[in-house]
mmCIF file with all atom_site columns, C-alpha atoms in Angstrom:
data_model
loop_
_atom_site.group_PDB
_atom_site.id
_atom_site.type_symbol
_atom_site.label_atom_id
_atom_site.label_alt_id
_atom_site.label_comp_id
_atom_site.label_asym_id
_atom_site.label_entity_id
_atom_site.label_seq_id
_atom_site.pdbx_PDB_ins_code
_atom_site.Cartn_x
_atom_site.Cartn_y
_atom_site.Cartn_z
_atom_site.occupancy
_atom_site.B_iso_or_equiv
_atom_site.pdbx_formal_charge
_atom_site.auth_seq_id
_atom_site.auth_comp_id
_atom_site.auth_asym_id
_atom_site.auth_atom_id
_atom_site.pdbx_PDB_model_num
ATOM 1   C CA . UNK A 1 1   ? 0.083   0.028  -0.094  1.00 0.00 ? 1   UNK A CA 1
ATOM 2   C CA . UNK A 1 2   ? 1.254   3.580  -0.843  1.00 0.00 ? 2   UNK A CA 1
ATOM 3   C CA . UNK A 1 3   ? 2.598   5.486  1.996   1.00 0.00 ? 3   UNK A CA 1
ATOM 4   C CA . UNK A 1 4   ? 3.084   9.167  2.324   1.00 0.00 ? 4   UNK A CA 1
ATOM 5   C CA . UNK A 1 5   ? 4.464   10.336 5.199   1.00 0.00 ? 5   UNK A CA 1
ATOM 6   C CA . UNK A 1 6   ? 4.898   14.200 6.336   1.00 0.00 ? 6   UNK A CA 1
ATOM 7   C CA . UNK A 1 7   ? 6.994   15.919 8.946   1.00 0.00 ? 7   UNK A CA 1
ATOM 8   C CA . UNK A 1 8   ? 8.402   19.105 9.919   1.00 0.00 ? 8   UNK A CA 1
ATOM 9   C CA . UNK A 1 9   ? 5.419   20.920 11.068  1.00 0.00 ? 9   UNK A CA 1
ATOM 10  C CA . UNK A 1 10  ? 5.416   22.931 14.113  1.00 0.00 ? 10  UNK A CA 1
ATOM 11  C CA . UNK A 1 11  ? 4.559   26.157 15.670  1.00 0.00 ? 11  UNK A CA 1
ATOM 12  C CA . UNK A 1 12  ? 6.653   29.279 14.402  1.00 0.00 ? 12  UNK A CA 1
ATOM 13  C CA . UNK A 1 13  ? 6.509   32.969 14.730  1.00 0.00 ? 13  UNK A CA 1
ATOM 14  C CA . UNK A 1 14  ? 5.189   35.286 11.820  1.00 0.00 ? 14  UNK A CA 1
ATOM 15  C CA . UNK A 1 15  ? 8.070   35.948 9.244   1.00 0.00 ? 15  UNK A CA 1
ATOM 16  C CA . UNK A 1 16  ? 9.803   32.681 9.851   1.00 0.00 ? 16  UNK A CA 1
ATOM 17  C CA . UNK A 1 17  ? 10.778  29.982 7.987   1.00 0.00 ? 17  UNK A CA 1
ATOM 18  C CA . UNK A 1 18  ? 9.728   26.033 8.068   1.00 0.00 ? 18  UNK A CA 1
ATOM 19  C CA . UNK A 1 19  ? 10.576  23.121 5.636   1.00 0.00 ? 19  UNK A CA 1
ATOM 20  C CA . UNK A 1 20  ? 8.017   20.383 5.330   1.00 0.00 ? 20  UNK A CA 1
ATOM 21  C CA . UNK A 1 21  ? 9.204   16.692 4.350   1.00 0.00 ? 21  UNK A CA 1
ATOM 22  C CA . UNK A 1 22  ? 7.241   13.933 2.741   1.00 0.00 ? 22  UNK A CA 1
ATOM 23  C CA . UNK A 1 23  ? 8.718   10.457 2.586   1.00 0.00 ? 23  UNK A CA 1
ATOM 24  C CA . UNK A 1 24  ? 7.033   8.331  -0.071  1.00 0.00 ? 24  UNK A CA 1
ATOM 25  C CA . UNK A 1 25  ? 7.394   4.640  -0.527  1.00 0.00 ? 25  UNK A CA 1
ATOM 26  C CA . UNK A 1 26  ? 5.587   1.534  -2.018  1.00 0.00 ? 26  UNK A CA 1
ATOM 27  C CA . UNK A 1 27  ? 5.311   2.934  -5.447  1.00 0.00 ? 27  UNK A CA 1
ATOM 28  C CA . UNK A 1 28  ? 7.623   4.558  -8.090  1.00 0.00 ? 28  UNK A CA 1
ATOM 29  C CA . UNK A 1 29  ? 7.940   8.101  -6.658  1.00 0.00 ? 29  UNK A CA 1
ATOM 30  C CA . UNK A 1 30  ? 9.763   9.501  -9.915  1.00 0.00 ? 30  UNK A CA 1
ATOM 31  C CA . UNK A 1 31  ? 6.804   8.506  -12.140 1.00 0.00 ? 31  UNK A CA 1
ATOM 32  C CA . UNK A 1 32  ? 4.206   10.803 -10.395 1.00 0.00 ? 32  UNK A CA 1
ATOM 33  C CA . UNK A 1 33  ? 3.487   14.517 -10.060 1.00 0.00 ? 33  UNK A CA 1
ATOM 34  C CA . UNK A 1 34  ? 3.260   15.437 -6.320  1.00 0.00 ? 34  UNK A CA 1
ATOM 35  C CA . UNK A 1 35  ? 1.246   18.192 -4.446  1.00 0.00 ? 35  UNK A CA 1
ATOM 36  C CA . UNK A 1 36  ? 0.706   20.149 -1.385  1.00 0.00 ? 36  UNK A CA 1
ATOM 37  C CA . UNK A 1 37  ? -2.684  20.652 -0.435  1.00 0.00 ? 37  UNK A CA 1
ATOM 38  C CA . UNK A 1 38  ? -3.440  22.630 2.914   1.00 0.00 ? 38  UNK A CA 1
ATOM 39  C CA . UNK A 1 39  ? -6.707  22.918 5.386   1.00 0.00 ? 39  UNK A CA 1
ATOM 40  C CA . UNK A 1 40  ? -6.962  25.702 7.974   1.00 0.00 ? 40  UNK A CA 1
ATOM 41  C CA . UNK A 1 41  ? -8.653  25.076 11.164  1.00 0.00 ? 41  UNK A CA 1
ATOM 42  C CA . UNK A 1 42  ? -12.385 24.251 10.765  1.00 0.00 ? 42  UNK A CA 1
ATOM 43  C CA . UNK A 1 43  ? -12.082 25.455 6.986   1.00 0.00 ? 43  UNK A CA 1
ATOM 44  C CA . UNK A 1 44  ? -11.731 23.577 3.465   1.00 0.00 ? 44  UNK A CA 1
ATOM 45  C CA . UNK A 1 45  ? -9.237  22.108 1.563   1.00 0.00 ? 45  UNK A CA 1
ATOM 46  C CA . UNK A 1 46  ? -6.594  24.654 -0.510  1.00 0.00 ? 46  UNK A CA 1
ATOM 47  C CA . UNK A 1 47  ? -4.332  23.626 -3.223  1.00 0.00 ? 47  UNK A CA 1
ATOM 48  C CA . UNK A 1 48  ? -0.845  24.856 -2.595  1.00 0.00 ? 48  UNK A CA 1
ATOM 49  C CA . UNK A 1 49  ? 1.450   23.452 -5.277  1.00 0.00 ? 49  UNK A CA 1
ATOM 50  C CA . UNK A 1 50  ? 2.460   20.946 -7.419  1.00 0.00 ? 50  UNK A CA 1
ATOM 51  C CA . UNK A 1 51  ? 5.828   19.537 -8.718  1.00 0.00 ? 51  UNK A CA 1
ATOM 52  C CA . UNK A 1 52  ? 5.980   17.545 -12.191 1.00 0.00 ? 52  UNK A CA 1
ATOM 53  C CA . UNK A 1 53  ? 7.303   13.836 -11.744 1.00 0.00 ? 53  UNK A CA 1
ATOM 54  C CA . UNK A 1 54  ? 10.701  14.815 -12.845 1.00 0.00 ? 54  UNK A CA 1
ATOM 55  C CA . UNK A 1 55  ? 11.030  18.302 -11.112 1.00 0.00 ? 55  UNK A CA 1
ATOM 56  C CA . UNK A 1 56  ? 10.921  20.311 -14.244 1.00 0.00 ? 56  UNK A CA 1
ATOM 57  C CA . UNK A 1 57  ? 7.821   22.446 -13.537 1.00 0.00 ? 57  UNK A CA 1
ATOM 58  C CA . UNK A 1 58  ? 6.128   23.776 -10.250 1.00 0.00 ? 58  UNK A CA 1
ATOM 59  C CA . UNK A 1 59  ? 3.126   25.959 -9.989  1.00 0.00 ? 59  UNK A CA 1
ATOM 60  C CA . UNK A 1 60  ? 1.569   27.575 -6.816  1.00 0.00 ? 60  UNK A CA 1
ATOM 61  C CA . UNK A 1 61  ? -1.603  29.227 -5.577  1.00 0.00 ? 61  UNK A CA 1
ATOM 62  C CA . UNK A 1 62  ? -1.238  32.870 -5.904  1.00 0.00 ? 62  UNK A CA 1
ATOM 63  C CA . UNK A 1 63  ? -1.189  33.374 -2.018  1.00 0.00 ? 63  UNK A CA 1
ATOM 64  C CA . UNK A 1 64  ? 2.273   31.311 -1.596  1.00 0.00 ? 64  UNK A CA 1
ATOM 65  C CA . UNK A 1 65  ? 3.780   32.539 -4.674  1.00 0.00 ? 65  UNK A CA 1
ATOM 66  C CA . UNK A 1 66  ? 7.629   33.969 -4.018  1.00 0.00 ? 66  UNK A CA 1
ATOM 67  C CA . UNK A 1 67  ? 7.418   32.510 -0.481  1.00 0.00 ? 67  UNK A CA 1
ATOM 68  C CA . UNK A 1 68  ? 7.009   28.997 -0.698  1.00 0.00 ? 68  UNK A CA 1
ATOM 69  C CA . UNK A 1 69  ? 9.142   26.408 -2.852  1.00 0.00 ? 69  UNK A CA 1
ATOM 70  C CA . UNK A 1 70  ? 8.351   22.860 -3.886  1.00 0.00 ? 70  UNK A CA 1
ATOM 71  C CA . UNK A 1 71  ? 11.128  20.619 -4.648  1.00 0.00 ? 71  UNK A CA 1
ATOM 72  C CA . UNK A 1 72  ? 11.817  16.949 -4.648  1.00 0.00 ? 72  UNK A CA 1
ATOM 73  C CA . UNK A 1 73  ? 14.594  14.180 -4.498  1.00 0.00 ? 73  UNK A CA 1
ATOM 74  C CA . UNK A 1 74  ? 13.611  11.271 -6.683  1.00 0.00 ? 74  UNK A CA 1
ATOM 75  C CA . UNK A 1 75  ? 16.683  9.189  -5.632  1.00 0.00 ? 75  UNK A CA 1
ATOM 76  C CA . UNK A 1 76  ? 15.315  9.445  -1.981  1.00 0.00 ? 76  UNK A CA 1
ATOM 77  C CA . UNK A 1 77  ? 11.785  9.483  -2.511  1.00 0.00 ? 77  UNK A CA 1
ATOM 78  C CA . UNK A 1 78  ? 11.470  12.550 -0.949  1.00 0.00 ? 78  UNK A CA 1
ATOM 79  C CA . UNK A 1 79  ? 9.155   15.730 -1.574  1.00 0.00 ? 79  UNK A CA 1
ATOM 80  C CA . UNK A 1 80  ? 9.629   18.979 0.120   1.00 0.00 ? 80  UNK A CA 1
ATOM 81  C CA . UNK A 1 81  ? 7.875   22.455 1.009   1.00 0.00 ? 81  UNK A CA 1
ATOM 82  C CA . UNK A 1 82  ? 10.241  25.065 1.796   1.00 0.00 ? 82  UNK A CA 1
ATOM 83  C CA . UNK A 1 83  ? 7.934   27.939 3.537   1.00 0.00 ? 83  UNK A CA 1
ATOM 84  C CA . UNK A 1 84  ? 9.564   31.539 4.086   1.00 0.00 ? 84  UNK A CA 1
ATOM 85  C CA . UNK A 1 85  ? 8.167   34.674 5.331   1.00 0.00 ? 85  UNK A CA 1
ATOM 86  C CA . UNK A 1 86  ? 5.177   32.506 7.051   1.00 0.00 ? 86  UNK A CA 1
ATOM 87  C CA . UNK A 1 87  ? 1.860   34.359 8.069   1.00 0.00 ? 87  UNK A CA 1
ATOM 88  C CA . UNK A 1 88  ? -0.837  33.548 10.512  1.00 0.00 ? 88  UNK A CA 1
ATOM 89  C CA . UNK A 1 89  ? -3.124  32.859 7.562   1.00 0.00 ? 89  UNK A CA 1
ATOM 90  C CA . UNK A 1 90  ? -0.489  29.900 6.751   1.00 0.00 ? 90  UNK A CA 1
ATOM 91  C CA . UNK A 1 91  ? -1.605  27.878 9.675   1.00 0.00 ? 91  UNK A CA 1
ATOM 92  C CA . UNK A 1 92  ? -2.889  24.840 8.579   1.00 0.00 ? 92  UNK A CA 1
ATOM 93  C CA . UNK A 1 93  ? -2.810  20.777 8.224   1.00 0.00 ? 93  UNK A CA 1
ATOM 94  C CA . UNK A 1 94  ? -0.388  20.495 5.261   1.00 0.00 ? 94  UNK A CA 1
ATOM 95  C CA . UNK A 1 95  ? -0.876  17.143 3.020   1.00 0.00 ? 95  UNK A CA 1
ATOM 96  C CA . UNK A 1 96  ? 1.491   15.672 0.582   1.00 0.00 ? 96  UNK A CA 1
ATOM 97  C CA . UNK A 1 97  ? -0.664  14.087 -1.939  1.00 0.00 ? 97  UNK A CA 1
ATOM 98  C CA . UNK A 1 98  ? -0.087  12.056 -5.203  1.00 0.00 ? 98  UNK A CA 1
ATOM 99  C CA . UNK A 1 99  ? -1.443  13.077 -8.639  1.00 0.00 ? 99  UNK A CA 1
ATOM 100 C CA . UNK A 1 100 ? -2.943  10.185 -10.296 1.00 0.00 ? 100 UNK A CA 1
ATOM 101 C CA . UNK A 1 101 ? -2.476  10.477 -14.297 1.00 0.00 ? 101 UNK A CA 1
ATOM 102 C CA . UNK A 1 102 ? -1.151  14.069 -14.335 1.00 0.00 ? 102 UNK A CA 1
ATOM 103 C CA . UNK A 1 103 ? -4.536  15.333 -13.928 1.00 0.00 ? 103 UNK A CA 1
ATOM 104 C CA . UNK A 1 104 ? -4.631  16.904 -10.667 1.00 0.00 ? 104 UNK A CA 1
ATOM 105 C CA . UNK A 1 105 ? -6.476  14.577 -8.781  1.00 0.00 ? 105 UNK A CA 1
ATOM 106 C CA . UNK A 1 106 ? -5.397  12.796 -5.786  1.00 0.00 ? 106 UNK A CA 1
ATOM 107 C CA . UNK A 1 107 ? -5.398  9.091  -5.186  1.00 0.00 ? 107 UNK A CA 1
ATOM 108 C CA . UNK A 1 108 ? -3.446  9.059  -1.902  1.00 0.00 ? 108 UNK A CA 1
ATOM 109 C CA . UNK A 1 109 ? -2.952  11.314 0.970   1.00 0.00 ? 109 UNK A CA 1
ATOM 110 C CA . UNK A 1 110 ? -0.466  11.663 3.691   1.00 0.00 ? 110 UNK A CA 1
ATOM 111 C CA . UNK A 1 111 ? -1.765  11.828 7.459   1.00 0.00 ? 111 UNK A CA 1
ATOM 112 C CA . UNK A 1 112 ? -0.953  15.563 7.397   1.00 0.00 ? 112 UNK A CA 1
ATOM 113 C CA . UNK A 1 113 ? 1.535   17.602 9.390   1.00 0.00 ? 113 UNK A CA 1
ATOM 114 C CA . UNK A 1 114 ? 0.496   20.565 11.404  1.00 0.00 ? 114 UNK A CA 1
ATOM 115 C CA . UNK A 1 115 ? 1.830   24.127 10.907  1.00 0.00 ? 115 UNK A CA 1
ATOM 116 C CA . UNK A 1 116 ? 0.833   26.984 13.317  1.00 0.00 ? 116 UNK A CA 1
ATOM 117 C CA . UNK A 1 117 ? 2.101   30.393 12.750  1.00 0.00 ? 117 UNK A CA 1
ATOM 118 C CA . UNK A 1 118 ? 1.930   32.728 15.839  1.00 0.00 ? 118 UNK A CA 1
ATOM 119 C CA . UNK A 1 119 ? 1.644   36.579 15.603  1.00 0.00 ? 119 UNK A CA 1
ATOM 120 C CA . UNK B 2 1   ? -8.853  32.207 -8.515  1.00 0.00 ? 1   UNK B CA 1
ATOM 121 C CA . UNK B 2 2   ? -12.014 31.966 -6.580  1.00 0.00 ? 2   UNK B CA 1
ATOM 122 C CA . UNK B 2 3   ? -13.049 28.528 -5.239  1.00 0.00 ? 3   UNK B CA 1
ATOM 123 C CA . UNK B 2 4   ? -15.606 26.407 -6.562  1.00 0.00 ? 4   UNK B CA 1
ATOM 124 C CA . UNK B 2 5   ? -19.154 26.845 -5.218  1.00 0.00 ? 5   UNK B CA 1
ATOM 125 C CA . UNK B 2 6   ? -20.870 24.068 -3.384  1.00 0.00 ? 6   UNK B CA 1
ATOM 126 C CA . UNK B 2 7   ? -23.655 23.914 -0.770  1.00 0.00 ? 7   UNK B CA 1
ATOM 127 C CA . UNK B 2 8   ? -22.768 24.368 2.841   1.00 0.00 ? 8   UNK B CA 1
ATOM 128 C CA . UNK B 2 9   ? -24.910 21.394 4.003   1.00 0.00 ? 9   UNK B CA 1
ATOM 129 C CA . UNK B 2 10  ? -27.106 18.723 2.625   1.00 0.00 ? 10  UNK B CA 1
ATOM 130 C CA . UNK B 2 11  ? -29.066 16.140 4.487   1.00 0.00 ? 11  UNK B CA 1
ATOM 131 C CA . UNK B 2 12  ? -30.807 12.870 3.795   1.00 0.00 ? 12  UNK B CA 1
ATOM 132 C CA . UNK B 2 13  ? -32.269 9.997  5.388   1.00 0.00 ? 13  UNK B CA 1
ATOM 133 C CA . UNK B 2 14  ? -30.907 6.389  5.233   1.00 0.00 ? 14  UNK B CA 1
ATOM 134 C CA . UNK B 2 15  ? -31.908 4.744  1.820   1.00 0.00 ? 15  UNK B CA 1
ATOM 135 C CA . UNK B 2 16  ? -32.462 8.358  0.241   1.00 0.00 ? 16  UNK B CA 1
ATOM 136 C CA . UNK B 2 17  ? -30.478 9.694  -2.384  1.00 0.00 ? 17  UNK B CA 1
ATOM 137 C CA . UNK B 2 18  ? -28.827 13.312 -2.319  1.00 0.00 ? 18  UNK B CA 1
ATOM 138 C CA . UNK B 2 19  ? -26.934 15.326 -4.934  1.00 0.00 ? 19  UNK B CA 1
ATOM 139 C CA . UNK B 2 20  ? -24.034 17.920 -3.876  1.00 0.00 ? 20  UNK B CA 1
ATOM 140 C CA . UNK B 2 21  ? -23.468 20.430 -6.839  1.00 0.00 ? 21  UNK B CA 1
ATOM 141 C CA . UNK B 2 22  ? -20.150 22.192 -7.442  1.00 0.00 ? 22  UNK B CA 1
ATOM 142 C CA . UNK B 2 23  ? -20.328 25.042 -9.734  1.00 0.00 ? 23  UNK B CA 1
ATOM 143 C CA . UNK B 2 24  ? -17.474 26.727 -11.392 1.00 0.00 ? 24  UNK B CA 1
ATOM 144 C CA . UNK B 2 25  ? -16.688 28.553 -14.765 1.00 0.00 ? 25  UNK B CA 1
ATOM 145 C CA . UNK B 2 26  ? -15.818 27.922 -18.197 1.00 0.00 ? 26  UNK B CA 1
ATOM 146 C CA . UNK B 2 27  ? -12.047 28.055 -17.195 1.00 0.00 ? 27  UNK B CA 1
ATOM 147 C CA . UNK B 2 28  ? -12.176 25.236 -14.684 1.00 0.00 ? 28  UNK B CA 1
ATOM 148 C CA . UNK B 2 29  ? -15.076 22.798 -14.737 1.00 0.00 ? 29  UNK B CA 1
ATOM 149 C CA . UNK B 2 30  ? -16.573 23.919 -18.039 1.00 0.00 ? 30  UNK B CA 1
ATOM 150 C CA . UNK B 2 31  ? -13.341 23.593 -19.554 1.00 0.00 ? 31  UNK B CA 1
ATOM 151 C CA . UNK B 2 32  ? -12.244 20.144 -18.639 1.00 0.00 ? 32  UNK B CA 1
ATOM 152 C CA . UNK B 2 33  ? -13.354 16.860 -17.711 1.00 0.00 ? 33  UNK B CA 1
ATOM 153 C CA . UNK B 2 34  ? -10.805 16.706 -14.719 1.00 0.00 ? 34  UNK B CA 1
ATOM 154 C CA . UNK B 2 35  ? -13.435 16.968 -11.716 1.00 0.00 ? 35  UNK B CA 1
ATOM 155 C CA . UNK B 2 36  ? -12.759 15.159 -8.666  1.00 0.00 ? 36  UNK B CA 1
ATOM 156 C CA . UNK B 2 37  ? -14.697 14.243 -5.717  1.00 0.00 ? 37  UNK B CA 1
ATOM 157 C CA . UNK B 2 38  ? -13.184 13.524 -2.067  1.00 0.00 ? 38  UNK B CA 1
ATOM 158 C CA . UNK B 2 39  ? -14.917 12.486 1.210   1.00 0.00 ? 39  UNK B CA 1
ATOM 159 C CA . UNK B 2 40  ? -13.409 13.585 4.479   1.00 0.00 ? 40  UNK B CA 1
ATOM 160 C CA . UNK B 2 41  ? -14.340 11.860 7.830   1.00 0.00 ? 41  UNK B CA 1
ATOM 161 C CA . UNK B 2 42  ? -13.692 13.712 10.955  1.00 0.00 ? 42  UNK B CA 1
ATOM 162 C CA . UNK B 2 43  ? -10.062 13.986 11.889  1.00 0.00 ? 43  UNK B CA 1
ATOM 163 C CA . UNK B 2 44  ? -9.100  11.965 8.861   1.00 0.00 ? 44  UNK B CA 1
ATOM 164 C CA . UNK B 2 45  ? -7.187  12.984 5.447   1.00 0.00 ? 45  UNK B CA 1
ATOM 165 C CA . UNK B 2 46  ? -9.456  13.123 2.560   1.00 0.00 ? 46  UNK B CA 1
ATOM 166 C CA . UNK B 2 47  ? -10.486 10.115 0.427   1.00 0.00 ? 47  UNK B CA 1
ATOM 167 C CA . UNK B 2 48  ? -10.692 10.125 -3.618  1.00 0.00 ? 48  UNK B CA 1
ATOM 168 C CA . UNK B 2 49  ? -14.524 8.952  -4.657  1.00 0.00 ? 49  UNK B CA 1
ATOM 169 C CA . UNK B 2 50  ? -14.602 10.132 -7.989  1.00 0.00 ? 50  UNK B CA 1
ATOM 170 C CA . UNK B 2 51  ? -12.096 11.171 -10.547 1.00 0.00 ? 51  UNK B CA 1
ATOM 171 C CA . UNK B 2 52  ? -12.512 12.484 -14.593 1.00 0.00 ? 52  UNK B CA 1
ATOM 172 C CA . UNK B 2 53  ? -15.809 13.560 -13.690 1.00 0.00 ? 53  UNK B CA 1
ATOM 173 C CA . UNK B 2 54  ? -17.614 10.157 -13.286 1.00 0.00 ? 54  UNK B CA 1
ATOM 174 C CA . UNK B 2 55  ? -14.948 7.212  -12.451 1.00 0.00 ? 55  UNK B CA 1
ATOM 175 C CA . UNK B 2 56  ? -14.770 5.412  -9.395  1.00 0.00 ? 56  UNK B CA 1
ATOM 176 C CA . UNK B 2 57  ? -11.664 4.243  -8.068  1.00 0.00 ? 57  UNK B CA 1
ATOM 177 C CA . UNK B 2 58  ? -11.210 0.534  -7.173  1.00 0.00 ? 58  UNK B CA 1
ATOM 178 C CA . UNK B 2 59  ? -12.996 0.089  -3.573  1.00 0.00 ? 59  UNK B CA 1
ATOM 179 C CA . UNK B 2 60  ? -15.532 2.906  -3.815  1.00 0.00 ? 60  UNK B CA 1
ATOM 180 C CA . UNK B 2 61  ? -19.053 1.797  -3.492  1.00 0.00 ? 61  UNK B CA 1
ATOM 181 C CA . UNK B 2 62  ? -20.976 2.242  -6.552  1.00 0.00 ? 62  UNK B CA 1
ATOM 182 C CA . UNK B 2 63  ? -23.628 4.005  -4.870  1.00 0.00 ? 63  UNK B CA 1
ATOM 183 C CA . UNK B 2 64  ? -21.278 7.097  -5.455  1.00 0.00 ? 64  UNK B CA 1
ATOM 184 C CA . UNK B 2 65  ? -21.766 8.587  -8.818  1.00 0.00 ? 65  UNK B CA 1
ATOM 185 C CA . UNK B 2 66  ? -20.568 11.632 -10.622 1.00 0.00 ? 66  UNK B CA 1
ATOM 186 C CA . UNK B 2 67  ? -21.719 13.567 -13.467 1.00 0.00 ? 67  UNK B CA 1
ATOM 187 C CA . UNK B 2 68  ? -20.987 17.308 -15.055 1.00 0.00 ? 68  UNK B CA 1
ATOM 188 C CA . UNK B 2 69  ? -23.102 19.451 -17.363 1.00 0.00 ? 69  UNK B CA 1
ATOM 189 C CA . UNK B 2 70  ? -21.566 22.674 -18.366 1.00 0.00 ? 70  UNK B CA 1
ATOM 190 C CA . UNK B 2 71  ? -19.942 24.530 -15.409 1.00 0.00 ? 71  UNK B CA 1
ATOM 191 C CA . UNK B 2 72  ? -21.720 22.390 -12.642 1.00 0.00 ? 72  UNK B CA 1
ATOM 192 C CA . UNK B 2 73  ? -20.289 19.088 -11.697 1.00 0.00 ? 73  UNK B CA 1
ATOM 193 C CA . UNK B 2 74  ? -22.550 17.080 -9.461  1.00 0.00 ? 74  UNK B CA 1
ATOM 194 C CA . UNK B 2 75  ? -22.026 14.161 -6.897  1.00 0.00 ? 75  UNK B CA 1
ATOM 195 C CA . UNK B 2 76  ? -24.989 11.651 -6.224  1.00 0.00 ? 76  UNK B CA 1
ATOM 196 C CA . UNK B 2 77  ? -24.866 9.429  -3.359  1.00 0.00 ? 77  UNK B CA 1
ATOM 197 C CA . UNK B 2 78  ? -27.783 6.640  -3.451  1.00 0.00 ? 78  UNK B CA 1
ATOM 198 C CA . UNK B 2 79  ? -28.992 4.387  -0.674  1.00 0.00 ? 79  UNK B CA 1
ATOM 199 C CA . UNK B 2 80  ? -27.930 6.603  2.152   1.00 0.00 ? 80  UNK B CA 1
ATOM 200 C CA . UNK B 2 81  ? -25.812 5.137  4.919   1.00 0.00 ? 81  UNK B CA 1
ATOM 201 C CA . UNK B 2 82  ? -24.932 6.471  8.301   1.00 0.00 ? 82  UNK B CA 1
ATOM 202 C CA . UNK B 2 83  ? -21.253 6.167  7.239   1.00 0.00 ? 83  UNK B CA 1
ATOM 203 C CA . UNK B 2 84  ? -21.665 8.474  4.556   1.00 0.00 ? 84  UNK B CA 1
ATOM 204 C CA . UNK B 2 85  ? -21.836 11.187 6.903   1.00 0.00 ? 85  UNK B CA 1
ATOM 205 C CA . UNK B 2 86  ? -18.975 13.487 6.190   1.00 0.00 ? 86  UNK B CA 1
ATOM 206 C CA . UNK B 2 87  ? -17.357 16.433 4.469   1.00 0.00 ? 87  UNK B CA 1
ATOM 207 C CA . UNK B 2 88  ? -17.361 16.229 0.531   1.00 0.00 ? 88  UNK B CA 1
ATOM 208 C CA . UNK B 2 89  ? -15.099 18.595 -1.751  1.00 0.00 ? 89  UNK B CA 1
ATOM 209 C CA . UNK B 2 90  ? -15.119 18.855 -5.296  1.00 0.00 ? 90  UNK B CA 1
ATOM 210 C CA . UNK B 2 91  ? -12.237 19.771 -7.201  1.00 0.00 ? 91  UNK B CA 1
ATOM 211 C CA . UNK B 2 92  ? -11.129 20.790 -10.755 1.00 0.00 ? 92  UNK B CA 1
ATOM 212 C CA . UNK B 2 93  ? -7.918  21.282 -12.761 1.00 0.00 ? 93  UNK B CA 1
ATOM 213 C CA . UNK B 2 94  ? -7.495  24.730 -14.254 1.00 0.00 ? 94  UNK B CA 1
ATOM 214 C CA . UNK B 2 95  ? -4.375  26.352 -15.835 1.00 0.00 ? 95  UNK B CA 1
ATOM 215 C CA . UNK B 2 96  ? -1.711  24.264 -14.007 1.00 0.00 ? 96  UNK B CA 1
ATOM 216 C CA . UNK B 2 97  ? -3.390  24.489 -10.762 1.00 0.00 ? 97  UNK B CA 1
ATOM 217 C CA . UNK B 2 98  ? -6.073  22.984 -8.762  1.00 0.00 ? 98  UNK B CA 1
ATOM 218 C CA . UNK B 2 99  ? -9.380  24.607 -7.474  1.00 0.00 ? 99  UNK B CA 1
ATOM 219 C CA . UNK B 2 100 ? -11.391 22.922 -4.630  1.00 0.00 ? 100 UNK B CA 1
ATOM 220 C CA . UNK B 2 101 ? -14.811 23.909 -3.488  1.00 0.00 ? 101 UNK B CA 1
ATOM 221 C CA . UNK B 2 102 ? -15.521 25.275 -0.314  1.00 0.00 ? 102 UNK B CA 1
ATOM 222 C CA . UNK B 2 103 ? -17.210 21.736 0.997   1.00 0.00 ? 103 UNK B CA 1
ATOM 223 C CA . UNK B 2 104 ? -20.621 20.122 1.825   1.00 0.00 ? 104 UNK B CA 1
ATOM 224 C CA . UNK B 2 105 ? -21.403 18.937 5.038   1.00 0.00 ? 105 UNK B CA 1
ATOM 225 C CA . UNK B 2 106 ? -23.530 15.470 4.737   1.00 0.00 ? 106 UNK B CA 1
ATOM 226 C CA . UNK B 2 107 ? -25.706 14.954 7.384   1.00 0.00 ? 107 UNK B CA 1
ATOM 227 C CA . UNK B 2 108 ? -27.406 11.487 7.622   1.00 0.00 ? 108 UNK B CA 1
ATOM 228 C CA . UNK B 2 109 ? -30.520 11.826 9.604   1.00 0.00 ? 109 UNK B CA 1
#
């Protein structure tokens, strides 16, 4: 069974940085696009970023452009999200998700990691 | 870009059918047949229920079905069961990104 395990969440002050990691296993990681999706407390899902299977392209939601960077290491089956200049409205559970077929739908989700940005 | 529009809540009795709508624009739902639906139980990660408008992943009950007309997609759950009570989210591809709906809370009375 596919496994996605996020780590790196925590409590951080506004303006600081945090790096999330996602360890992927039990599938050929280098064949799949990967995304980050977040969910603020009591709110709905929000797509954050995508990185193509080979790392050649990345795209972001407007609210994080210039602050967040998604990357991957296919040799280590790892996905990352570098988050800089964090704001209180970045507080959320961050999910690592697998893209099935390159059509931006998500067949496997991690358990999520909690990021809390204090002001 | 704005989120897709879903009703905040729907309800139904066991055995009944319900439909959740998801309205977008001709830049997202109207432009692509890449609409998906997710079920989220309390405290859990979302689970894929429908992809490519109307396809079910292996293991998802055939009580769940999806459709699309113009800029609006729909999720229908037939033969409602108590375990269907959850939050449901639609999503659509658009211009190298993904939009989600605001979510619909399904209550099984």
